Coordinates of C-alpha atoms and ligand atoms in Angstrom, one line a residue:
M30 CA 0.0 0.0 0.0
S31 CA 1.3 3.4 -0.9
A32 CA 2.3 5.6 2.1
R33 CA 0.5 8.9 2.2
P34 CA 2.2 12.0 3.6
D35 CA -1.0 12.9 5.5
Q36 CA -1.4 9.7 7.3
L37 CA -1.0 9.3 11.0
Q38 CA 2.0 7.5 12.3
D39 CA 1.5 4.8 14.9
S40 CA 2.2 7.4 17.6
G41 CA -0.8 9.4 16.5
L42 CA 1.3 12.4 15.5
H43 CA 1.2 14.0 12.1
T44 CA 4.4 14.0 10.0
L45 CA 5.2 14.4 6.3
D46 CA 7.4 11.3 6.5
P47 CA 5.9 8.2 5.1
T48 CA 5.7 5.0 7.2
S49 CA 7.4 3.3 4.3
W50 CA 9.7 5.0 1.8
D51 CA 8.7 2.6 -0.9
E52 CA 6.6 5.1 -2.8
F53 CA 9.3 7.7 -2.6
R54 CA 11.9 5.2 -4.0
R55 CA 9.5 4.2 -6.8
V56 CA 8.6 7.7 -7.9
G57 CA 12.1 8.9 -7.4
H58 CA 13.5 6.2 -9.7
E59 CA 10.8 6.9 -12.2
A60 CA 11.6 10.6 -12.1
V61 CA 15.3 10.1 -12.7
D62 CA 14.4 7.9 -15.7
A63 CA 12.0 10.5 -17.0
I64 CA 14.7 13.2 -16.6
A65 CA 17.3 11.2 -18.5
D66 CA 14.8 10.6 -21.3
Y67 CA 13.8 14.2 -21.2
L68 CA 17.3 15.6 -21.6
D69 CA 18.4 12.8 -24.0
G70 CA 15.4 13.6 -26.3
V71 CA 15.5 17.4 -26.1
R72 CA 16.9 17.8 -29.6
Q73 CA 13.9 16.0 -31.1
R74 CA 11.4 18.4 -29.6
P75 CA 10.5 22.0 -30.5
V76 CA 12.4 24.7 -28.6
C77 CA 9.4 26.1 -26.7
P78 CA 6.3 24.1 -27.2
D79 CA 3.0 26.0 -26.9
I80 CA 0.9 25.1 -23.8
P81 CA -2.5 23.7 -24.9
D82 CA -5.5 25.5 -23.6
D83 CA -6.7 22.6 -21.4
V84 CA -3.3 22.5 -19.7
R85 CA -3.3 26.3 -19.2
R86 CA -6.6 26.1 -17.5
R87 CA -5.2 23.6 -15.0
F88 CA -3.0 26.3 -13.6
D89 CA -6.1 28.1 -12.4
A90 CA -7.0 25.2 -10.0
P91 CA -7.1 26.2 -6.3
A92 CA -4.8 24.5 -3.7
P93 CA -6.0 21.0 -2.8
S94 CA -7.0 20.4 0.7
A95 CA -6.9 16.7 0.2
A96 CA -3.7 14.8 -0.5
V97 CA -2.9 13.3 -3.9
G98 CA 0.4 11.8 -2.7
I99 CA 3.8 12.1 -4.2
D100 CA 2.9 9.8 -7.0
G101 CA -0.2 11.8 -7.9
A102 CA 1.6 15.1 -7.8
Y103 CA 4.5 13.7 -9.8
R104 CA 2.1 12.4 -12.5
E105 CA 0.4 15.7 -12.9
F106 CA 3.7 17.6 -13.0
V107 CA 5.1 15.3 -15.7
E108 CA 1.9 15.8 -17.8
T109 CA 1.3 19.5 -17.3
V110 CA 4.7 21.2 -16.5
L111 CA 7.7 19.2 -17.8
P112 CA 6.7 19.3 -21.5
Y113 CA 6.5 23.1 -21.6
P114 CA 9.9 24.6 -20.6
H115 CA 11.2 28.0 -21.7
G116 CA 13.5 26.2 -24.0
N117 CA 17.0 27.1 -22.9
I118 CA 17.8 23.4 -22.4
H119 CA 17.4 23.0 -26.2
P120 CA 20.5 22.9 -28.5
R121 CA 19.0 25.6 -30.7
F122 CA 18.2 28.1 -28.1
W123 CA 20.3 31.2 -28.3
G124 CA 18.0 33.9 -26.8
W125 CA 19.1 36.5 -24.3
V126 CA 21.9 34.9 -22.3
L127 CA 20.6 31.7 -20.8
G128 CA 22.5 28.7 -19.7
T129 CA 21.7 25.1 -20.6
G130 CA 22.1 23.4 -17.3
S131 CA 23.6 19.9 -16.8
A132 CA 23.0 16.4 -15.6
A133 CA 25.4 16.8 -12.7
G134 CA 23.6 20.0 -11.7
V135 CA 20.4 18.1 -11.5
I136 CA 21.9 15.6 -9.0
G137 CA 23.3 18.5 -7.0
E138 CA 19.9 20.1 -6.7
M139 CA 18.4 16.8 -5.6
L140 CA 21.0 16.2 -2.9
S141 CA 20.9 19.7 -1.6
A142 CA 17.1 19.5 -1.3
A143 CA 17.5 16.3 0.8
M144 CA 20.0 18.1 3.2
N145 CA 17.7 21.2 3.2
N146 CA 20.6 23.1 4.6
N147 CA 20.2 26.7 5.7
T148 CA 23.6 27.9 4.6
G149 CA 23.7 31.1 6.7
F150 CA 26.1 30.0 9.4
G151 CA 27.4 27.0 11.3
D152 CA 30.2 24.5 11.0
N153 CA 28.5 22.1 8.6
A154 CA 29.7 20.6 5.2
A155 CA 27.5 23.0 3.2
I156 CA 29.3 26.0 4.6
H157 CA 32.7 24.4 3.8
L158 CA 31.5 23.5 0.4
E159 CA 30.4 27.1 -0.4
R160 CA 33.7 28.4 0.9
Q161 CA 35.5 25.9 -1.3
V162 CA 33.5 27.0 -4.3
I163 CA 34.1 30.6 -3.6
R164 CA 37.9 29.9 -3.4
W165 CA 37.7 28.1 -6.8
L166 CA 35.9 31.1 -8.3
R167 CA 38.3 33.5 -6.7
D168 CA 41.2 31.6 -8.3
A169 CA 39.4 31.6 -11.6
I170 CA 39.1 35.4 -11.5
G171 CA 42.7 35.7 -10.4
Y172 CA 42.0 37.3 -7.1
A173 CA 44.5 36.9 -4.2
P174 CA 43.5 34.8 -1.0
E175 CA 42.3 38.1 0.7
A176 CA 39.3 38.1 -1.6
G177 CA 36.0 36.5 -0.5
G178 CA 32.5 36.3 -1.7
I179 CA 29.1 34.7 -1.6
L180 CA 26.8 32.8 -3.9
V181 CA 23.5 34.6 -4.7
G182 CA 20.5 34.1 -7.0
G183 CA 22.1 35.7 -10.0
C184 CA 24.1 38.6 -11.3
T185 CA 21.3 41.1 -10.6
I186 CA 21.6 40.4 -6.9
A187 CA 25.4 40.1 -7.2
N188 CA 25.5 43.6 -8.7
I189 CA 23.3 44.9 -5.9
V190 CA 25.5 43.3 -3.2
G191 CA 28.7 44.6 -4.7
L192 CA 27.5 48.1 -5.5
A193 CA 26.1 48.5 -2.0
V194 CA 29.6 47.9 -0.6
A195 CA 30.9 50.4 -3.2
R196 CA 28.3 53.0 -2.1
N197 CA 29.1 52.6 1.6
Q198 CA 32.8 52.8 1.0
G199 CA 32.6 55.8 -1.2
A200 CA 29.8 58.0 0.1
G201 CA 31.9 59.8 2.6
V202 CA 29.4 59.3 5.5
D203 CA 28.3 56.2 7.5
V204 CA 25.5 55.1 5.1
R205 CA 24.6 52.1 7.2
Q206 CA 24.0 54.4 10.2
Q207 CA 22.8 57.6 8.7
G208 CA 21.3 56.6 5.4
V209 CA 22.2 57.7 1.9
S210 CA 20.5 61.0 2.4
A211 CA 23.3 62.1 4.7
A212 CA 25.7 62.0 1.8
G213 CA 26.1 64.8 -0.8
P214 CA 25.4 64.1 -4.4
L215 CA 27.0 60.8 -5.6
A216 CA 27.8 59.5 -9.1
V217 CA 28.3 56.1 -10.7
Y218 CA 29.9 55.6 -14.1
G219 CA 29.5 52.9 -16.7
S220 CA 29.1 52.7 -20.5
T221 CA 25.9 53.1 -22.4
E222 CA 26.0 49.3 -22.7
T223 CA 25.8 48.7 -18.9
H224 CA 23.2 46.1 -18.1
S225 CA 19.9 47.4 -16.7
S226 CA 20.3 45.3 -13.5
N227 CA 22.9 47.9 -12.4
H228 CA 20.3 50.7 -12.9
R229 CA 17.9 48.7 -10.7
A230 CA 20.7 48.5 -8.1
L231 CA 21.1 52.2 -8.1
E232 CA 17.3 52.6 -7.6
L233 CA 17.3 50.2 -4.7
L234 CA 20.5 51.7 -3.2
G235 CA 18.9 55.1 -2.9
L236 CA 21.2 56.6 -5.5
G237 CA 18.6 56.9 -8.2
R238 CA 19.1 56.3 -11.9
D239 CA 20.1 60.0 -12.2
A240 CA 23.3 59.2 -10.4
F241 CA 24.4 57.1 -13.4
R242 CA 26.7 58.7 -15.9
A243 CA 26.3 56.8 -19.2
V244 CA 29.7 57.1 -20.9
G245 CA 29.9 56.5 -24.7
V246 CA 31.3 53.5 -26.4
D247 CA 33.7 53.0 -29.3
A248 CA 33.0 51.1 -32.5
D249 CA 33.6 47.9 -30.6
Y250 CA 31.1 48.8 -27.9
R251 CA 33.8 49.3 -25.3
V252 CA 33.6 52.2 -22.9
R253 CA 35.5 55.3 -24.0
V254 CA 38.1 55.7 -21.3
D255 CA 38.9 59.3 -22.1
E256 CA 35.3 60.2 -21.9
L257 CA 35.0 58.3 -18.6
R258 CA 37.9 60.3 -17.1
A259 CA 36.4 63.6 -18.4
R260 CA 33.0 62.8 -16.8
I261 CA 34.7 62.0 -13.5
E262 CA 36.8 65.2 -13.5
A263 CA 33.7 67.3 -14.3
D264 CA 31.7 65.8 -11.4
V265 CA 34.6 66.2 -9.0
A266 CA 34.9 69.9 -10.0
A267 CA 31.2 70.3 -9.4
G268 CA 31.4 68.8 -5.9
I269 CA 29.8 65.5 -6.8
R270 CA 31.4 62.4 -5.3
P271 CA 32.2 59.5 -7.6
V272 CA 31.4 56.3 -5.7
A273 CA 31.8 53.6 -8.3
I274 CA 32.8 52.7 -11.9
I275 CA 30.9 49.8 -13.4
A276 CA 33.0 48.0 -16.1
T277 CA 31.4 45.3 -18.2
A278 CA 33.1 42.0 -19.0
G279 CA 30.8 40.8 -21.8
T280 CA 28.0 43.3 -22.7
V281 CA 24.6 41.8 -23.2
N282 CA 24.1 43.3 -26.6
T283 CA 27.3 42.3 -28.3
G284 CA 29.6 40.5 -25.9
A285 CA 32.1 43.4 -25.7
F286 CA 34.7 43.7 -23.0
D287 CA 35.6 47.1 -21.6
D288 CA 39.4 47.6 -21.4
L289 CA 39.5 46.5 -17.7
D290 CA 43.2 47.4 -17.2
A291 CA 42.6 51.0 -18.5
V292 CA 39.4 51.4 -16.5
A293 CA 41.2 50.0 -13.4
E294 CA 43.8 52.6 -13.9
V295 CA 41.2 55.4 -13.9
A296 CA 39.6 54.0 -10.8
R297 CA 43.0 53.9 -9.0
E298 CA 43.9 57.4 -10.1
F299 CA 40.7 58.9 -8.6
G300 CA 40.4 56.4 -5.7
I301 CA 37.0 55.1 -7.0
W302 CA 35.6 51.6 -6.3
L303 CA 35.7 49.5 -9.5
H304 CA 32.8 47.0 -9.9
V305 CA 32.9 44.6 -12.8
D306 CA 29.6 43.2 -14.2
G307 CA 30.9 40.0 -15.8
A308 CA 27.6 38.1 -15.8
F309 CA 28.8 35.7 -18.5
G310 CA 32.1 37.2 -19.5
A311 CA 33.9 37.0 -16.1
L312 CA 34.6 33.3 -16.6
A313 CA 35.7 33.6 -20.3
G314 CA 39.3 33.2 -19.1
L315 CA 38.5 29.5 -18.3
A316 CA 39.2 29.2 -22.0
P317 CA 43.0 29.9 -22.2
A318 CA 42.6 31.5 -25.7
L319 CA 40.2 34.1 -24.2
K320 CA 42.2 35.0 -21.1
H321 CA 43.4 38.3 -22.5
L322 CA 39.8 39.6 -22.5
T323 CA 39.5 39.6 -18.8
S324 CA 43.0 40.9 -18.2
G325 CA 42.7 43.5 -15.3
I326 CA 39.6 41.9 -13.8
E327 CA 41.6 41.0 -10.7
R328 CA 42.2 44.7 -10.1
A329 CA 38.5 45.3 -9.6
D330 CA 37.2 45.9 -6.0
S331 CA 34.2 43.6 -6.7
V332 CA 33.2 41.3 -9.5
A333 CA 29.7 40.0 -10.1
F334 CA 28.9 37.0 -12.4
D335 CA 26.5 34.2 -13.1
L336 CA 27.1 30.5 -12.8
H337 CA 23.7 29.6 -14.4
K338 CA 24.8 31.2 -17.7
W339 CA 28.2 30.0 -19.1
L340 CA 29.0 27.5 -16.4
H341 CA 25.7 25.7 -17.1
V342 CA 24.8 25.3 -13.4
P343 CA 21.0 24.9 -13.2
Y344 CA 19.1 28.1 -12.2
D345 CA 19.5 30.1 -10.2
V346 CA 23.0 30.9 -9.0
G347 CA 25.5 33.7 -9.4
A348 CA 28.4 35.0 -7.3
V349 CA 29.8 38.2 -6.1
L350 CA 33.4 38.4 -5.0
V351 CA 35.0 41.3 -3.2
R352 CA 38.8 41.8 -3.4
D353 CA 39.1 42.5 0.3
R354 CA 36.8 40.1 2.2
R355 CA 37.0 42.2 5.4
V356 CA 35.5 45.2 3.6
H357 CA 32.8 42.9 2.3
H358 CA 32.0 41.6 5.8
D359 CA 32.1 45.0 7.4
N360 CA 29.3 46.2 5.2
Y361 CA 26.9 43.3 6.0
R362 CA 27.7 42.6 9.6
M363 CA 24.6 42.1 11.6
L364 CA 23.5 42.9 15.2
G365 CA 21.2 40.9 17.4
A366 CA 21.5 38.9 20.5
Y367 CA 20.2 35.8 18.9
L368 CA 23.0 36.1 16.3
S369 CA 25.9 36.9 18.6
A370 CA 29.1 34.8 18.7
F371 CA 28.5 31.5 20.5
D372 CA 31.1 28.7 20.5
S373 CA 29.2 25.5 19.6
R374 CA 29.7 24.0 16.2
L375 CA 26.0 24.3 15.5
A376 CA 26.0 28.1 16.2
S377 CA 29.4 29.2 14.8
G378 CA 31.7 28.2 12.0
P379 CA 34.3 29.5 9.6
I380 CA 32.1 32.1 8.0
N381 CA 28.6 33.7 8.5
F382 CA 27.4 33.8 5.0
M383 CA 24.3 35.6 6.2
E384 CA 26.6 38.5 7.0
H385 CA 27.8 38.8 3.5
G386 CA 24.7 39.4 1.5
L387 CA 21.0 40.1 1.6
Q388 CA 19.6 36.7 2.7
M389 CA 19.6 35.5 6.2
S390 CA 18.1 32.1 5.6
R391 CA 19.7 30.9 2.4
G392 CA 19.7 27.6 0.4
F393 CA 22.6 25.4 -0.4
R394 CA 23.3 26.7 -3.9
A395 CA 26.9 25.6 -3.7
A396 CA 25.9 21.9 -4.1
K397 CA 25.0 22.2 -7.7
V398 CA 27.9 24.4 -8.5
W399 CA 30.3 22.0 -6.8
M400 CA 28.8 19.0 -8.6
T401 CA 29.1 20.8 -11.9
I402 CA 32.7 21.8 -11.5
K403 CA 33.7 18.4 -10.0
A404 CA 31.9 16.3 -12.5
Y405 CA 33.1 18.1 -15.6
G406 CA 36.3 19.9 -14.5
L407 CA 37.3 23.4 -15.3
E408 CA 39.2 22.3 -18.4
T409 CA 36.0 20.9 -20.1
L410 CA 33.9 23.9 -18.9
G411 CA 36.5 26.2 -20.4
S412 CA 36.5 24.3 -23.7
L413 CA 32.7 24.6 -23.9
I414 CA 33.2 28.4 -23.6
A415 CA 35.8 28.3 -26.4
Q416 CA 33.5 26.1 -28.5
N417 CA 30.6 28.6 -28.2
V418 CA 33.0 31.5 -29.2
D419 CA 34.1 29.4 -32.2
Q420 CA 30.5 28.7 -33.1
A421 CA 29.8 32.5 -33.0
R422 CA 32.7 33.1 -35.3
Y423 CA 31.3 30.4 -37.6
L424 CA 27.9 31.9 -37.6
A425 CA 29.3 35.4 -38.2
E426 CA 31.2 34.1 -41.2
R427 CA 28.1 32.5 -42.6
V428 CA 26.1 35.7 -42.1
D429 CA 28.9 37.7 -43.8
A430 CA 28.9 35.3 -46.8
H431 CA 25.1 35.5 -47.3
P432 CA 23.9 38.1 -49.8
R433 CA 20.6 38.7 -47.8
L434 CA 22.1 38.9 -44.3
E435 CA 23.9 41.8 -42.8
R436 CA 25.9 41.7 -39.6
L437 CA 25.4 44.9 -37.5
A438 CA 28.1 44.6 -34.8
P439 CA 31.5 43.0 -34.2
A440 CA 31.2 39.5 -32.7
P441 CA 34.2 39.4 -30.4
L442 CA 32.8 36.7 -28.1
N443 CA 29.6 34.6 -28.3
I444 CA 27.0 37.0 -29.6
V445 CA 26.1 37.6 -33.3
C446 CA 23.7 40.4 -34.3
C447 CA 22.4 40.5 -37.8
R448 CA 19.4 41.3 -39.9
Y449 CA 17.8 40.1 -43.1
V450 CA 17.9 42.6 -45.9
A451 CA 15.5 42.6 -48.8
P452 CA 16.2 44.9 -51.7
G453 CA 14.0 48.1 -51.9
L454 CA 13.0 48.1 -48.2
S455 CA 13.5 51.1 -46.0
D456 CA 15.2 50.8 -42.6
E457 CA 11.8 51.0 -40.9
E458 CA 10.4 48.3 -43.1
L459 CA 13.4 46.1 -42.4
D460 CA 12.9 46.6 -38.6
D461 CA 9.4 45.4 -39.0
L462 CA 10.4 42.5 -41.2
N463 CA 13.1 41.3 -38.9
R464 CA 10.7 41.6 -35.9
R465 CA 8.2 39.4 -37.7
I466 CA 11.0 36.9 -38.6
V467 CA 11.9 36.5 -34.9
E468 CA 8.3 36.1 -33.9
R469 CA 7.8 33.4 -36.5
L470 CA 11.0 31.6 -35.5
H471 CA 9.8 31.5 -31.9
D472 CA 6.4 30.2 -33.0
D473 CA 7.9 27.5 -35.3
G474 CA 10.2 26.3 -32.6
V475 CA 13.1 25.1 -34.7
V476 CA 15.6 27.8 -33.7
A477 CA 15.3 30.5 -31.0
P478 CA 17.5 33.6 -31.3
S479 CA 16.3 36.7 -29.6
F480 CA 16.6 40.3 -30.6
T481 CA 17.9 43.7 -29.7
V482 CA 18.2 47.3 -31.0
L483 CA 21.6 48.5 -32.2
G484 CA 22.1 52.0 -33.5
G485 CA 18.3 52.3 -33.7
R486 CA 17.9 49.2 -35.9
F487 CA 16.1 46.0 -34.9
V488 CA 18.4 43.1 -35.1
I489 CA 18.2 39.3 -34.7
R490 CA 20.6 38.4 -31.9
A491 CA 22.1 34.9 -31.2
A492 CA 23.9 34.7 -27.8
I493 CA 25.5 31.3 -27.6
T494 CA 25.9 29.9 -24.1
N495 CA 24.8 26.4 -25.0
H496 CA 26.8 23.2 -24.6
R497 CA 24.4 21.2 -26.7
S498 CA 24.7 23.3 -29.9
R499 CA 26.4 21.7 -32.9
Y500 CA 27.8 23.6 -35.9
E501 CA 25.0 22.4 -38.2
D502 CA 22.5 24.0 -35.8
F503 CA 23.8 27.4 -37.0
D504 CA 23.4 26.3 -40.6
L505 CA 19.8 25.6 -39.7
L506 CA 19.5 29.1 -38.1
I507 CA 20.6 30.7 -41.4
D508 CA 18.3 28.5 -43.4
E509 CA 15.3 29.2 -41.1
V510 CA 15.8 33.0 -41.1
V511 CA 16.0 32.9 -44.9
R512 CA 13.0 30.6 -45.3
V513 CA 10.8 32.6 -42.9
A514 CA 11.9 35.9 -44.6
G515 CA 10.9 34.4 -47.9
D516 CA 7.5 33.5 -46.6
L517 CA 7.0 37.0 -45.2
T518 CA 8.1 39.0 -48.2
Ligands
PLP22 C1 22.3 38.4 -17.4 C2 23.0 39.6 -17.1 C3 22.8 40.3 -15.8 C4 21.7 39.9 -14.9 O1 22.0 38.6 -14.4 P1 20.8 37.7 -13.8 O2 21.4 36.4 -13.5 O3 19.8 37.6 -14.9 O4 20.2 38.4 -12.6 C5 23.6 41.3 -15.6 N1 24.6 41.8 -16.4 C6 24.8 41.2 -17.6 C7 25.9 41.7 -18.5 C8 24.0 40.1 -18.0 O5 24.2 39.4 -19.1

């Protein structure tokens, strides 16, 4: 007989534990088989299958008061949820910047759920594992042992955590005590290509978007360092305090890298905190041939990046590292009798992660990161990055060779931006045509690029952070764009 989570134990007490773990084992084994089939067969399915109306309606159902059991819940999930993913696990998904995930990461998620570790503090293996992962990432960035950091939900949070330290260090007042209004006018610098998550950080940190100085970029979409310096000098002359420079390692539009060494030099000259947003680019140096791109990143005061993008750890996980881990801790130290130092292994440990970021209770994200890095090794993970960059080069060449396709930006890394051009159409008509091409591609589900606007023009954008893509998939992308364009014109 199947054990129900709502049943009473012999003692008469309620618990979610079954009297027998047989159902858990059976459903668990079945789920692992289903996952293997699911990932093994992903290439044969459309990228983002449409959800049928009858399935959509099931999401309106209210919460059940009666139990259906693990088996019942599992079966409904497999029927109504599993078949309709966003599509980023698919080999021909190249939209936005989304990672593919991995089998090892799935196991990591499962095991961390079993431990259900609150990884805020304590002397437990989860804390040690996260410290180890942070050390691995620190070494990958090229930071010295004085650096530290924390895993967070993604690069948006990582940017917020890092920029808060920058603000507190640079505001000239005790922001933690007095609030940001005690400071005079503050300014933050970054290129026009700076990711919007940083603007959100400025909103949340009380600086406001007006504090941001959008510095122009060169033809390669890299920040103009002379203009950066001029903007800082002008602000200083006007009595405005510069608190941070945000450099980007891998811009979301075109994959451009700011000249980190040159920007670090400006930051040093003016004594300004340098924060690097390297959501996907920070780890490009895992591929030896790309190491030059991140040169100077180790001079930044803080670096934010994702592990769910180019490291293929399942969502969601990113990291923020701070070059001086004491400065990081000082800015997140907490007060409270229930938190004060206490010398048991349960209560204390090598690091209070809850005093390094926004979350007090926090999950065991390090498990899936550790599993991914251990299972595949940095060398393989680096080759996958190099492979994607080579695939972008291949795609760019195919675009350049095609009479009806036009590339609209350099492709220095893993992002290719292009549009279909039909003779006799104006730029506005081409914008409209290319928009409709992307819509049709998404509906058809064979290939999934995304889009952006460059120099006022709508472009089809392929951002390749996908370990399942093969070279012929990019041939198919070209064929599909041209086929759909033919249908539409
Ligand atoms: C994706 C991205 C972010 C935001 O990261 P999330 O993980 O989505 O929060 C920030 N900056 C850049 C350059 C990005 O590509």
